Short mmCIF file of N, CA, C and O in Angstrom, two decimals:
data_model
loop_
_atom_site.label_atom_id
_atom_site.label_comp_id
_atom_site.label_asym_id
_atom_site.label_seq_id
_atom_site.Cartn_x
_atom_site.Cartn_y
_atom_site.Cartn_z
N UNK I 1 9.27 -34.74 -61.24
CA UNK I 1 8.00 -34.03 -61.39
C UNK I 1 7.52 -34.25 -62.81
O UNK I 1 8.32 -34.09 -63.73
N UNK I 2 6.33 -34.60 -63.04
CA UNK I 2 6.03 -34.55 -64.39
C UNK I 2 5.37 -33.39 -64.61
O UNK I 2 6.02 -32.35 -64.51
N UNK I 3 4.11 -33.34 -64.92
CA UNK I 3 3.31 -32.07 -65.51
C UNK I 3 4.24 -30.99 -64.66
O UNK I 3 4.84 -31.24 -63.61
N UNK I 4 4.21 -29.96 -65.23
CA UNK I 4 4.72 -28.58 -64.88
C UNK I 4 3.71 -27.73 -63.88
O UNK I 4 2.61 -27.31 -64.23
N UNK I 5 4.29 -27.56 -62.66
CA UNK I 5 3.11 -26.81 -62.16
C UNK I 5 2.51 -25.51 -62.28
O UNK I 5 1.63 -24.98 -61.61
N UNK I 6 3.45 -24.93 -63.74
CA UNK I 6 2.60 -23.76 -64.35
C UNK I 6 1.40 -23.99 -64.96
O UNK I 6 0.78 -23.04 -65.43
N UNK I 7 1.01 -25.00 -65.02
CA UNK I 7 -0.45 -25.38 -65.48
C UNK I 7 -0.47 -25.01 -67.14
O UNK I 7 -1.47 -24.57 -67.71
N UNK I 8 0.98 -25.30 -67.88
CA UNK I 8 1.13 -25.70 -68.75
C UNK I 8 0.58 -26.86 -69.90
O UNK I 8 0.38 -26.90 -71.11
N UNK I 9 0.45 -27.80 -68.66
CA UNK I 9 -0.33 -29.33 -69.45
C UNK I 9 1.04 -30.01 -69.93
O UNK I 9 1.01 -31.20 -70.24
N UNK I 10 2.54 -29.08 -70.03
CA UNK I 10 3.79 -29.86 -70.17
C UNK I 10 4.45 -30.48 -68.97
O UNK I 10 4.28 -30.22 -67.78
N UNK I 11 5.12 -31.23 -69.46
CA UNK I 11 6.06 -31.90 -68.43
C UNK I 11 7.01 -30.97 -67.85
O UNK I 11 7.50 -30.10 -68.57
N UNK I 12 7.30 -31.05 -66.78
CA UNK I 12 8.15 -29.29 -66.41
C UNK I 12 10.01 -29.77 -67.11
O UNK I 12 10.71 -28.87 -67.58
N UNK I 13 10.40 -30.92 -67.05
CA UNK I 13 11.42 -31.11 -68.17
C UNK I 13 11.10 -30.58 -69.67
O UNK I 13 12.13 -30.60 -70.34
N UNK I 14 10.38 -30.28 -70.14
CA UNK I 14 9.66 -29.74 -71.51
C UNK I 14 9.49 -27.95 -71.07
O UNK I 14 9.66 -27.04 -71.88
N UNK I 15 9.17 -27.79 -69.76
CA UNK I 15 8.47 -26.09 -69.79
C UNK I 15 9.65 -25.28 -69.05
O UNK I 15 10.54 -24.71 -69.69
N UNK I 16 9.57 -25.28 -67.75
CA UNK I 16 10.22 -24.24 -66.97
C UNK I 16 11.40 -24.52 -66.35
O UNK I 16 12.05 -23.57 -65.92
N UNK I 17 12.00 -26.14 -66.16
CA UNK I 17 13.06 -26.91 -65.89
C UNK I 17 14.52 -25.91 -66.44
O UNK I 17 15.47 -25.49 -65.78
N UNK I 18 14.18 -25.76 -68.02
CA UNK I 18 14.90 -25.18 -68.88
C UNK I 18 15.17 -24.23 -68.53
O UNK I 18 16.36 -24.27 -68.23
N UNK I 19 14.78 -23.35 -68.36
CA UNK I 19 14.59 -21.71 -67.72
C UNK I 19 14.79 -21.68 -66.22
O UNK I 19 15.35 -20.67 -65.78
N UNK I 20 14.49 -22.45 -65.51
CA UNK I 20 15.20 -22.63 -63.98
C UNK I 20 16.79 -22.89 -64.15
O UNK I 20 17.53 -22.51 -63.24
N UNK I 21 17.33 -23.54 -65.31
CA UNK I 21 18.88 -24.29 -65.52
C UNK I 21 19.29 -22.52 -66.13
O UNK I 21 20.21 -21.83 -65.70
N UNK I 22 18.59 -22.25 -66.89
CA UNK I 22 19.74 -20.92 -67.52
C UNK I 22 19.46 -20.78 -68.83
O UNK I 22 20.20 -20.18 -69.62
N UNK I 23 18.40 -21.31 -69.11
CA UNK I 23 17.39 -20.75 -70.82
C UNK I 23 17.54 -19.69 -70.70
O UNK I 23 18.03 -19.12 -69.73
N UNK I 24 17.01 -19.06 -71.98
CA UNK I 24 15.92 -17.59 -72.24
C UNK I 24 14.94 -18.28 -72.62
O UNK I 24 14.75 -19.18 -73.44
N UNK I 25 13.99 -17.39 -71.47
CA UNK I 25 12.32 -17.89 -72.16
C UNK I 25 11.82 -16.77 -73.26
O UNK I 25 11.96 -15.55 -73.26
N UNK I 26 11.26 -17.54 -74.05
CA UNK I 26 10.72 -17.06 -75.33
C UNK I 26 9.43 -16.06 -75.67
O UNK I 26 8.80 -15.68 -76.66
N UNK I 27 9.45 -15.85 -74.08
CA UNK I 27 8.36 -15.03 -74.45
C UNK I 27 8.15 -14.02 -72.88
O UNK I 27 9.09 -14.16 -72.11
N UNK I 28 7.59 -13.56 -72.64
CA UNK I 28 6.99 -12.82 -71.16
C UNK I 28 6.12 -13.72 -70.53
O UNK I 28 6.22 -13.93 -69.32
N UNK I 29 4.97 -14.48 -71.47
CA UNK I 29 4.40 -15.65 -70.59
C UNK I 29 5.36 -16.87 -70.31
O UNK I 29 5.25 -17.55 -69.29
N UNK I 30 6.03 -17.04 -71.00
CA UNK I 30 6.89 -18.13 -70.47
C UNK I 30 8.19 -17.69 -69.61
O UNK I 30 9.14 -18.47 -69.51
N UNK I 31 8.19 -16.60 -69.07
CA UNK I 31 8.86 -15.83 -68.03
C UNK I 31 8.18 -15.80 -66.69
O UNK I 31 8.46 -15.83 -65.49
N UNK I 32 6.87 -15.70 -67.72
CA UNK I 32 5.76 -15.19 -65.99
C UNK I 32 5.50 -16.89 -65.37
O UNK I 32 5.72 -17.12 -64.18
N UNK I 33 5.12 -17.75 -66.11
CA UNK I 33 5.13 -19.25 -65.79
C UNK I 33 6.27 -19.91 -65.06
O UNK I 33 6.37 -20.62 -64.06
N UNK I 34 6.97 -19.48 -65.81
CA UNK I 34 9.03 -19.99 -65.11
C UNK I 34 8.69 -19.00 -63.46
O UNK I 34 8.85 -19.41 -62.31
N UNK I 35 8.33 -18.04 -63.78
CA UNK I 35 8.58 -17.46 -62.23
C UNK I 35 7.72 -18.24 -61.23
O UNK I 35 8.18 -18.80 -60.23
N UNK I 36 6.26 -18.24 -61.61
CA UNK I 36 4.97 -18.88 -60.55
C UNK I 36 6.50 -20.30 -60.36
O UNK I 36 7.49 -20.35 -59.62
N UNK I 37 6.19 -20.82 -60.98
CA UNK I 37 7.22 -22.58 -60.83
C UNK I 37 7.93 -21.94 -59.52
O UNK I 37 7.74 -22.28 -58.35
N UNK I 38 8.87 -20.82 -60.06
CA UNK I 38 9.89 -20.69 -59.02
C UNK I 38 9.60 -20.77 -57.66
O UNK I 38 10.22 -21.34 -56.76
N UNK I 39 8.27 -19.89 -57.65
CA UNK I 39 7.74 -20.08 -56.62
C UNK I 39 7.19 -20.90 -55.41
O UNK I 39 7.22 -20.73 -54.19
N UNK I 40 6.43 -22.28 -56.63
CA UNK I 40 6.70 -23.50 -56.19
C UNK I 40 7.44 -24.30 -55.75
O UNK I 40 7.10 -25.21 -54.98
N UNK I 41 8.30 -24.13 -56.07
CA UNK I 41 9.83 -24.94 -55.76
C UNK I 41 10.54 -24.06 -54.98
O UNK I 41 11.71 -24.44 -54.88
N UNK I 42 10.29 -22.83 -54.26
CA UNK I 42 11.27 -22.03 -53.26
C UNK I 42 12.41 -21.67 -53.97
O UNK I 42 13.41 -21.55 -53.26
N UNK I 43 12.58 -21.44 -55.27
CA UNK I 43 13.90 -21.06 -55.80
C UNK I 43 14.05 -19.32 -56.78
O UNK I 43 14.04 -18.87 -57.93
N UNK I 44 14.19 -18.90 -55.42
CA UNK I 44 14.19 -17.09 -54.97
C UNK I 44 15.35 -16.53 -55.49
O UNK I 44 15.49 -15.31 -55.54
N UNK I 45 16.42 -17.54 -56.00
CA UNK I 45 17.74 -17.16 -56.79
C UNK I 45 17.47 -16.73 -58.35
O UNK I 45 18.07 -15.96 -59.09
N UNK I 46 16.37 -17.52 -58.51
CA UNK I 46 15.65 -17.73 -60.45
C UNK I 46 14.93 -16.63 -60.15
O UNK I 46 14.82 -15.65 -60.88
N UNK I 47 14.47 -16.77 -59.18
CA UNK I 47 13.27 -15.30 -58.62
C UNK I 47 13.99 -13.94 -58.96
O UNK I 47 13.46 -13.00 -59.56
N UNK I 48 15.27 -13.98 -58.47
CA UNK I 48 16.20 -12.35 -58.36
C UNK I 48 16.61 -12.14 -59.74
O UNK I 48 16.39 -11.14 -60.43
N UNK I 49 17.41 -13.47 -60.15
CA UNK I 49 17.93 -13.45 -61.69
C UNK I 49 16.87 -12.91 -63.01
O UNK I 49 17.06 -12.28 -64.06
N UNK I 50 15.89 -13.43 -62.45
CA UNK I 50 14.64 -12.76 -63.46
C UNK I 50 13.57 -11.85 -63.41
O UNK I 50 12.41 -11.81 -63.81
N UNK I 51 14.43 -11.05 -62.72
CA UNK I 51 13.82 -9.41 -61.89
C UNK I 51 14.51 -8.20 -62.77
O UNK I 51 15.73 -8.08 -62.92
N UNK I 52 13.69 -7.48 -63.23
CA UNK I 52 14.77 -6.41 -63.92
C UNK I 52 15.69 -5.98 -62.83
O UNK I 52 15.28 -5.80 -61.69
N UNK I 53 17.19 -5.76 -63.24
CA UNK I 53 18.27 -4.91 -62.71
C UNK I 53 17.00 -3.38 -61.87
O UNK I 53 17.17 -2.98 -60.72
N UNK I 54 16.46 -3.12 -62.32
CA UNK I 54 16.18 -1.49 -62.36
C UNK I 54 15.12 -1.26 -61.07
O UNK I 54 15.01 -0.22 -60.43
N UNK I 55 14.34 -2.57 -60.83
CA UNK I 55 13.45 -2.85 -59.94
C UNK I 55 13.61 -4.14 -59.00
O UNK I 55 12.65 -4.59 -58.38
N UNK I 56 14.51 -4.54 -58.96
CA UNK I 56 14.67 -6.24 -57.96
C UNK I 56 14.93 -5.25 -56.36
O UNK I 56 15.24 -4.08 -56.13
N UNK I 57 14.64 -6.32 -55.61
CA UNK I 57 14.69 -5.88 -54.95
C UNK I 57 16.58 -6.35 -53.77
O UNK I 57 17.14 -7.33 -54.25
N UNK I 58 16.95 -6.04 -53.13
CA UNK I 58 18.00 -6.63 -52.50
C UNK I 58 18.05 -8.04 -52.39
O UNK I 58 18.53 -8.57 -53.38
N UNK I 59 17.85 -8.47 -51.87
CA UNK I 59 17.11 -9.83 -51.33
C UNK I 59 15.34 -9.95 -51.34
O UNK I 59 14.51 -9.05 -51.22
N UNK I 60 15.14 -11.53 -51.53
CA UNK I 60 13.95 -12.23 -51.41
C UNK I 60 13.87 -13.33 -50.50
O UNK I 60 14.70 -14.22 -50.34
N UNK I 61 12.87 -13.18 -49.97
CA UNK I 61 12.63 -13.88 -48.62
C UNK I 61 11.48 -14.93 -48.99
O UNK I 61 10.53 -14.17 -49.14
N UNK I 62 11.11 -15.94 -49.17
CA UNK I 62 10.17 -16.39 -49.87
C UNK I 62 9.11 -17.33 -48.22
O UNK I 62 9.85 -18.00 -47.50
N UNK I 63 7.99 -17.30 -47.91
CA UNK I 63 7.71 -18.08 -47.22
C UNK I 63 6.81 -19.42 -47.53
O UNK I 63 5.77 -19.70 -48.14
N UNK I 64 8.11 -20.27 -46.53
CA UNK I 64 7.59 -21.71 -46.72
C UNK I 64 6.59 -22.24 -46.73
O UNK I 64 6.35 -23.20 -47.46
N UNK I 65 5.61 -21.63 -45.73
CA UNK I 65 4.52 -22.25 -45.00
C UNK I 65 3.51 -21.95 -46.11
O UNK I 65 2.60 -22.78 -46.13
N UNK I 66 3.40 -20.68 -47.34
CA UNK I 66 2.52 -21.18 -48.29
C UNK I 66 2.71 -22.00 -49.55
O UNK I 66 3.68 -22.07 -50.30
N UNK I 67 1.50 -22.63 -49.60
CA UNK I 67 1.13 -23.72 -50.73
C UNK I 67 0.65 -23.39 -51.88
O UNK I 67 -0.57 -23.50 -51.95
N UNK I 68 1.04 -23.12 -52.54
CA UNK I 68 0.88 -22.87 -54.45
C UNK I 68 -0.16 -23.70 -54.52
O UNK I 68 -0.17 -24.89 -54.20
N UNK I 69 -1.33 -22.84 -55.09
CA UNK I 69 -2.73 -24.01 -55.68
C UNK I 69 -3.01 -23.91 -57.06
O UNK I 69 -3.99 -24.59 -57.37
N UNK I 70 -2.45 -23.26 -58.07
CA UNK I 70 -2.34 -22.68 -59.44
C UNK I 70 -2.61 -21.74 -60.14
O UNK I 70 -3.43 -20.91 -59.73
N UNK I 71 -1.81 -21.55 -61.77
CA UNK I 71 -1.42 -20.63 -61.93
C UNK I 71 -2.85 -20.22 -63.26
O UNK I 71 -3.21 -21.10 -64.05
N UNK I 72 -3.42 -18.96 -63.29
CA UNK I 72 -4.09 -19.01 -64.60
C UNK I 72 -3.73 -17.91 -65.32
O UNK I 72 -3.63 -16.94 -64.57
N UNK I 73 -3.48 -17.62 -66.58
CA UNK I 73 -3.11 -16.92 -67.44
C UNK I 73 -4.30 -16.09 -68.27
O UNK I 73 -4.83 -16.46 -69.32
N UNK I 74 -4.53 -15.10 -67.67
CA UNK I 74 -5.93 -14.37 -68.50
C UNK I 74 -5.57 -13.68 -69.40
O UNK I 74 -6.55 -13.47 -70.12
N UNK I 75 -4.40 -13.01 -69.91
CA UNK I 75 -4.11 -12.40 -70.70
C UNK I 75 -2.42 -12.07 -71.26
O UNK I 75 -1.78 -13.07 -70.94
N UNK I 76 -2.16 -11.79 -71.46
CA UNK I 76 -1.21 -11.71 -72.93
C UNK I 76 -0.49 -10.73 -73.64
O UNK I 76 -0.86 -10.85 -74.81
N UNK I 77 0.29 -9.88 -73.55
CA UNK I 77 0.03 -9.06 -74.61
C UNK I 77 1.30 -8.33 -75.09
O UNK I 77 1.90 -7.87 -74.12
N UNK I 78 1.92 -8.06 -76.30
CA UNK I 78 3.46 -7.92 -76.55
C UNK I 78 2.96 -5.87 -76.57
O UNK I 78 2.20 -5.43 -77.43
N UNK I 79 3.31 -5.36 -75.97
CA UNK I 79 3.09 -3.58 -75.67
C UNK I 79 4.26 -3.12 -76.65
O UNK I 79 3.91 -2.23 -77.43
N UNK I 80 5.01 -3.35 -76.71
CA UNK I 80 6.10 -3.22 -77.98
C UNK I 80 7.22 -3.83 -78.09
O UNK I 80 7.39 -4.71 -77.24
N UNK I 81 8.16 -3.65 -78.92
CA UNK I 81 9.15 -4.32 -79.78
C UNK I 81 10.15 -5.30 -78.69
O UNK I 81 10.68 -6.39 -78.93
N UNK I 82 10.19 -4.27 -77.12
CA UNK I 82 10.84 -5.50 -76.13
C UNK I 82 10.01 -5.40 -74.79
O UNK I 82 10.47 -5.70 -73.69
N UNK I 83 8.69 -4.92 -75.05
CA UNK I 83 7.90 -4.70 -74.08
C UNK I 83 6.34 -5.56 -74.06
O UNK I 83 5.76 -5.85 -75.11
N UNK I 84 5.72 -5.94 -72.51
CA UNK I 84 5.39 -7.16 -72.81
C UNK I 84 4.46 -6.63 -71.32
O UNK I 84 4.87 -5.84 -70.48
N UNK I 85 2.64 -7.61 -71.35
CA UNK I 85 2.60 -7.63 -70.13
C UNK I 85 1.66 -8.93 -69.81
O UNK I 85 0.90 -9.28 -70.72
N UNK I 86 1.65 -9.41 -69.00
CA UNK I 86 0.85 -10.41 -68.43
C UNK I 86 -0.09 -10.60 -67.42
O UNK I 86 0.36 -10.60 -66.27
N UNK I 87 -1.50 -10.79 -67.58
CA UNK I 87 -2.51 -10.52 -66.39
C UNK I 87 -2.36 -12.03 -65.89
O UNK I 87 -1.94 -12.82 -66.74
N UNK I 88 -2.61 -12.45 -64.82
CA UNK I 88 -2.48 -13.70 -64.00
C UNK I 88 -3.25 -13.93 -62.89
O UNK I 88 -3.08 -13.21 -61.91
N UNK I 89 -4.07 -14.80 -62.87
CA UNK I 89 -4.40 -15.25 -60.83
C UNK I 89 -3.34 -16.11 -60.53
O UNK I 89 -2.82 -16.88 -61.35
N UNK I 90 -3.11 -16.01 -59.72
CA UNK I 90 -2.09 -17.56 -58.77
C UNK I 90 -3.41 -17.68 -57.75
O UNK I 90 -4.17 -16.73 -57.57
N UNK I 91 -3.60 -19.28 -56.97
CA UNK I 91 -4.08 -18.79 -56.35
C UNK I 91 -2.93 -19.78 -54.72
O UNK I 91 -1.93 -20.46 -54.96
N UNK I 92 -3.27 -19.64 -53.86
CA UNK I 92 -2.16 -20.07 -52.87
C UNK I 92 -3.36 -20.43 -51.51
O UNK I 92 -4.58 -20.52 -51.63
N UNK I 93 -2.70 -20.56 -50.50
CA UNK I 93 -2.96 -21.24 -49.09
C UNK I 93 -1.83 -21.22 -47.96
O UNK I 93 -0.84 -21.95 -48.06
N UNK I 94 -2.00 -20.43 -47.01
CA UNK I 94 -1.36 -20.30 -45.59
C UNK I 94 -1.72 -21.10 -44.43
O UNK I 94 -2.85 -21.01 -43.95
N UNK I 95 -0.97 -21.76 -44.01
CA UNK I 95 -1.80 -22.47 -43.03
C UNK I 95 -2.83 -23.08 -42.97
O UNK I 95 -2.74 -24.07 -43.70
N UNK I 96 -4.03 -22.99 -42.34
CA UNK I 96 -5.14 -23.44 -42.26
C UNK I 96 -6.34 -22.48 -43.07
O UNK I 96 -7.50 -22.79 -43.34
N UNK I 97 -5.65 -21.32 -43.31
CA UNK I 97 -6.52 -20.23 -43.95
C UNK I 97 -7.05 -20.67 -45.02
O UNK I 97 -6.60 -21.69 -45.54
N UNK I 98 -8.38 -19.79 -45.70
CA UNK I 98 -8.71 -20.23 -46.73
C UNK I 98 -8.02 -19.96 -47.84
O UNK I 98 -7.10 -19.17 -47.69
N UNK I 99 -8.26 -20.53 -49.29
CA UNK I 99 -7.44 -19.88 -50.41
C UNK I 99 -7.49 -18.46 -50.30
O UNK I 99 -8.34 -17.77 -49.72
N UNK I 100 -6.61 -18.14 -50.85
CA UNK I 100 -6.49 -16.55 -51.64
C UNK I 100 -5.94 -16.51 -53.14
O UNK I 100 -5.13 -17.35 -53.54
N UNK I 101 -6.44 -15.45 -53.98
CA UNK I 101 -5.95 -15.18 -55.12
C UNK I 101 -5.38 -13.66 -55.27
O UNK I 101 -5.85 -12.57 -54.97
N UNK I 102 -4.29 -14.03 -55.79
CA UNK I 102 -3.39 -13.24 -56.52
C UNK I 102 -3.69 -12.91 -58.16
O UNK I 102 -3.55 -13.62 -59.15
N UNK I 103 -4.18 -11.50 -58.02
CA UNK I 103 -4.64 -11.17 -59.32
C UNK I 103 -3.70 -9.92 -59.46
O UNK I 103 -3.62 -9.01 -58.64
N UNK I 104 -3.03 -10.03 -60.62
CA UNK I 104 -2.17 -9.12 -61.16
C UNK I 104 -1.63 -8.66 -62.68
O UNK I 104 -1.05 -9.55 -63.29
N UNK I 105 -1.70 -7.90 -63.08
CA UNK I 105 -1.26 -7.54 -64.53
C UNK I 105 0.43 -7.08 -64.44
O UNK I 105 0.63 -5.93 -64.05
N UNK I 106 1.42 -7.79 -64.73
CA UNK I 106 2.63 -8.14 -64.98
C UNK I 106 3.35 -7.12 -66.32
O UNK I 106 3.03 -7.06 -67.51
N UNK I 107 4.25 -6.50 -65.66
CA UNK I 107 4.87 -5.83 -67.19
C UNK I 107 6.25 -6.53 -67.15
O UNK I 107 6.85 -6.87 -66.12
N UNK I 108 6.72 -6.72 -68.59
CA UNK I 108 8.25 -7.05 -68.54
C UNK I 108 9.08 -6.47 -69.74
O UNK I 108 8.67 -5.86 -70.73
N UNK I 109 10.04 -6.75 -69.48
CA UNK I 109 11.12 -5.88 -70.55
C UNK I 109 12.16 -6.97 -71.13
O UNK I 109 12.80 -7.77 -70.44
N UNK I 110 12.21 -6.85 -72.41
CA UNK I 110 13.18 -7.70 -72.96
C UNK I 110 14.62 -6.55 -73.11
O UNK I 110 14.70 -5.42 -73.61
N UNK I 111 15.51 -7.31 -72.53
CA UNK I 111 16.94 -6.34 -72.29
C UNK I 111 17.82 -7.39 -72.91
O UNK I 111 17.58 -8.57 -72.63
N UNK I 112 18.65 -7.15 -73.56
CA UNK I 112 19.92 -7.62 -74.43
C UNK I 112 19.71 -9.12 -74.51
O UNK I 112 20.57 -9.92 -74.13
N UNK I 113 18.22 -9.55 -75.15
CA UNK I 113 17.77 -10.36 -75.78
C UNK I 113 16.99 -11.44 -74.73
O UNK I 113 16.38 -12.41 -75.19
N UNK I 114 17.05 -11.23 -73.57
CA UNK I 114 16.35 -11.88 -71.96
C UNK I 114 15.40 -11.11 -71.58
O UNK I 114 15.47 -9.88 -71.63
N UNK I 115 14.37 -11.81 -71.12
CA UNK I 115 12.99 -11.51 -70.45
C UNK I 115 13.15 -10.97 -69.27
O UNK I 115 14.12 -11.42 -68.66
N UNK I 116 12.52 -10.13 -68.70
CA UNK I 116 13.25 -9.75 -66.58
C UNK I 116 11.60 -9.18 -67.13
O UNK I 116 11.16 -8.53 -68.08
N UNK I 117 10.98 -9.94 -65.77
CA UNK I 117 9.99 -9.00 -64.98
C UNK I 117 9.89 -7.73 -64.38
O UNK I 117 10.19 -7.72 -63.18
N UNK I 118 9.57 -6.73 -64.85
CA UNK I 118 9.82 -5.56 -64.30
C UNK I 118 8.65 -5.00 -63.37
O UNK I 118 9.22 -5.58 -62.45
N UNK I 119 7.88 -4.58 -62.93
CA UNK I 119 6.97 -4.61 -62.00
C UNK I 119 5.64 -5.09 -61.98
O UNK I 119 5.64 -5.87 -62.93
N UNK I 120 4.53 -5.11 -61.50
CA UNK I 120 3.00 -5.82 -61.85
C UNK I 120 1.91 -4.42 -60.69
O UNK I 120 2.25 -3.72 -59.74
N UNK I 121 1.05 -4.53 -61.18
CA UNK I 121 -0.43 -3.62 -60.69
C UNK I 121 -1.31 -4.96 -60.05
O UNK I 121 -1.62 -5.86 -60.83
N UNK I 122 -1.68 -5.06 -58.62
CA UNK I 122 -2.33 -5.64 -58.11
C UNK I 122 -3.61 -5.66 -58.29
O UNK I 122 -3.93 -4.49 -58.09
N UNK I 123 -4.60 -6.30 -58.54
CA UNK I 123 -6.27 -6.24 -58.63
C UNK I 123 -6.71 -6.15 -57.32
O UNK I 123 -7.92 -6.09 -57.08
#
């Protein structure tokens, strides 16, 4: 794969590759990017691992049949010293259906020096 399909503009060996193998990402956006990827690639194990303990859920079930159409990053923002949140569209495709977007504002928590997504507010 070259470009990263976080819509990085990096090569995904350069962006989220790292963080799929067992990085710490450096930031909450580069947590929230590593996750969309995950998504892309069906890998619901990176999905659980980077779920806060406090909110993951048992298992993740991920379905195949949708198509990742990309990721955009509207906002940003460090809330404090290990607290963090991220607004995002994804947008995706089921079947024959038309697109849909996923609009969400993302909170995360930095815990004993690692990023975990901790829950998001739907638009």
């Amino acid at each position: 794969m070259s470009d990263c399909c976080c819509g990085s503009g990096r090569p995904y060996a350069a962006c989220c590759e790292p963080l799929h193998a067992g990085a710490t990402a450096g930031s909450a956006e580069a947590l929230m990017r590593s996750r969309y990827s995950a998504f892309v690639l069906g890998l619901a194990d990176y999905l659980l691992a980077s779920w806060h303990p406090g909110t993951r859920p048992a298992q993740l079930t991920l379905d195949g049949g949708v198509k990742w159409l990309g990721l955009t990053i509207k906002a940003h923002q460090t809330t404090g010293p290990d607290t963090a949140m991220v607004e995002f569209v994804a947008r995706s495709r089921s079947g024959g259906a038309a697109a849909q977007r996923l609009h969400e504002t993302s909170r995360f928590v930095r815990d004993e020096g690692r990023w975990f997504y901790l829950d998001g507010d739907i638009s």
